[in-house]
Coordinates of C-alpha atoms in Angstrom, one line a residue:
M36 CA 93.5 79.5 101.7
T37 CA 92.4 77.3 105.0
P38 CA 88.6 78.1 105.5
L39 CA 89.4 79.6 108.4
A40 CA 91.6 82.2 107.1
A41 CA 89.1 83.1 104.5
D42 CA 86.4 83.7 106.9
L43 CA 88.8 86.3 108.7
A44 CA 89.6 88.2 105.5
I45 CA 88.7 91.7 105.4
G46 CA 87.0 93.2 102.3
Q47 CA 88.0 96.3 100.5
D48 CA 85.2 98.5 102.0
A49 CA 86.7 98.2 105.4
Y50 CA 90.0 99.4 104.3
L51 CA 88.5 102.5 102.6
L52 CA 86.7 102.7 105.4
L53 CA 89.4 103.4 107.7
G54 CA 91.1 105.2 104.9
A55 CA 88.4 108.1 104.6
G56 CA 87.9 107.9 108.6
L57 CA 91.6 108.6 108.6
F58 CA 91.7 111.3 106.3
A59 CA 88.8 112.8 107.6
I60 CA 90.3 113.0 111.3
G61 CA 93.4 114.5 109.7
L62 CA 91.2 116.9 107.5
V63 CA 89.6 118.4 110.4
G64 CA 92.4 118.2 113.0
L65 CA 94.7 120.3 110.2
M66 CA 91.5 123.2 110.0
V67 CA 90.4 122.9 113.6
R68 CA 94.2 123.4 115.1
K69 CA 97.0 126.1 115.6
S70 CA 99.4 124.6 116.1
A71 CA 102.3 124.0 113.7
L72 CA 103.3 120.4 115.0
I73 CA 99.8 119.4 115.2
M74 CA 99.2 120.9 111.7
L75 CA 101.8 118.6 110.3
M76 CA 100.7 115.5 112.2
C77 CA 97.5 115.8 110.5
V78 CA 99.2 116.4 107.2
E79 CA 101.1 112.7 107.9
L80 CA 97.6 111.3 109.4
M81 CA 96.0 112.4 105.7
L82 CA 99.1 110.9 103.9
N83 CA 98.8 107.8 105.7
A84 CA 95.3 107.1 104.7
V85 CA 95.8 108.0 101.1
S86 CA 98.5 105.1 101.6
L87 CA 96.1 102.8 103.2
T88 CA 93.4 103.5 100.1
L89 CA 95.9 103.1 97.4
V90 CA 97.5 99.4 98.8
S91 CA 93.8 98.5 99.0
F92 CA 93.1 99.0 95.8
S93 CA 96.5 97.6 94.3
Q94 CA 95.9 93.9 96.2
T95 CA 92.0 94.2 94.9
L96 CA 93.2 95.2 91.5
N97 CA 95.8 92.4 91.8
D98 CA 98.2 95.1 90.7
R99 CA 101.3 96.1 92.4
V100 CA 101.3 100.1 90.9
G101 CA 99.9 101.3 94.0
Q102 CA 102.3 99.9 95.7
M103 CA 104.7 100.8 93.7
V104 CA 103.0 105.0 94.5
V105 CA 102.7 104.6 98.5
F106 CA 106.9 104.4 98.6
F107 CA 107.1 107.7 96.6
V108 CA 104.4 109.0 98.9
M109 CA 106.5 107.7 101.6
V110 CA 109.5 109.8 100.6
V111 CA 107.3 112.6 100.0
A112 CA 106.3 112.4 103.8
A113 CA 109.3 112.1 104.7
A114 CA 110.8 115.5 103.0
E115 CA 107.6 117.1 104.1
V116 CA 109.0 116.0 108.2
T117 CA 112.3 117.4 107.3
V118 CA 110.8 120.6 105.5
G119 CA 108.6 121.0 108.3
L120 CA 110.4 120.4 111.7
G121 CA 113.0 122.8 110.2
L122 CA 110.7 125.8 110.2
I123 CA 108.8 124.8 113.0
V124 CA 112.3 124.9 115.0
A125 CA 113.2 128.3 112.7
L126 CA 109.8 129.4 114.2
M127 CA 109.7 128.0 118.0
R128 CA 113.4 129.6 118.7
R129 CA 111.9 133.3 117.5
R130 CA 108.8 133.0 119.3
P131 CA 108.4 130.2 122.3
N132 CA 104.7 130.3 122.1
A133 CA 103.8 130.6 118.2
T134 CA 101.6 129.3 116.2
A135 CA 100.7 128.5 112.4
D136 CA 99.5 132.5 112.5
D137 CA 103.2 133.7 113.0
V138 CA 105.0 132.5 110.1
A139 CA 104.6 135.9 109.1
V140 CA 107.8 136.1 112.0
L141 CA 110.0 134.3 109.8
R142 CA 110.6 136.8 106.9
G143 CA 113.8 137.9 107.0

């Protein structure tokens, strides 16, 4: 590694701080917002924060298990988006101005 590249290296603390900040933003957004689509995006933001933290620890420990777990997190996130968007579309068809509190409308 060249001296310039060593000076530009970002430490693990910065990644952990960024991950904690992203997770906090997602958590606050999940608790505050009423829109189901915004809530879904906040959950995705929280999953990305966890993935960033896992990759950071994996790189620091020189172990690739954390990076493999991130692939499973991506699969769960994709499944969550698929199911979540399906529910949101079904809810919006019944009530165009629905919020997350109106999920009980979906009962048969």
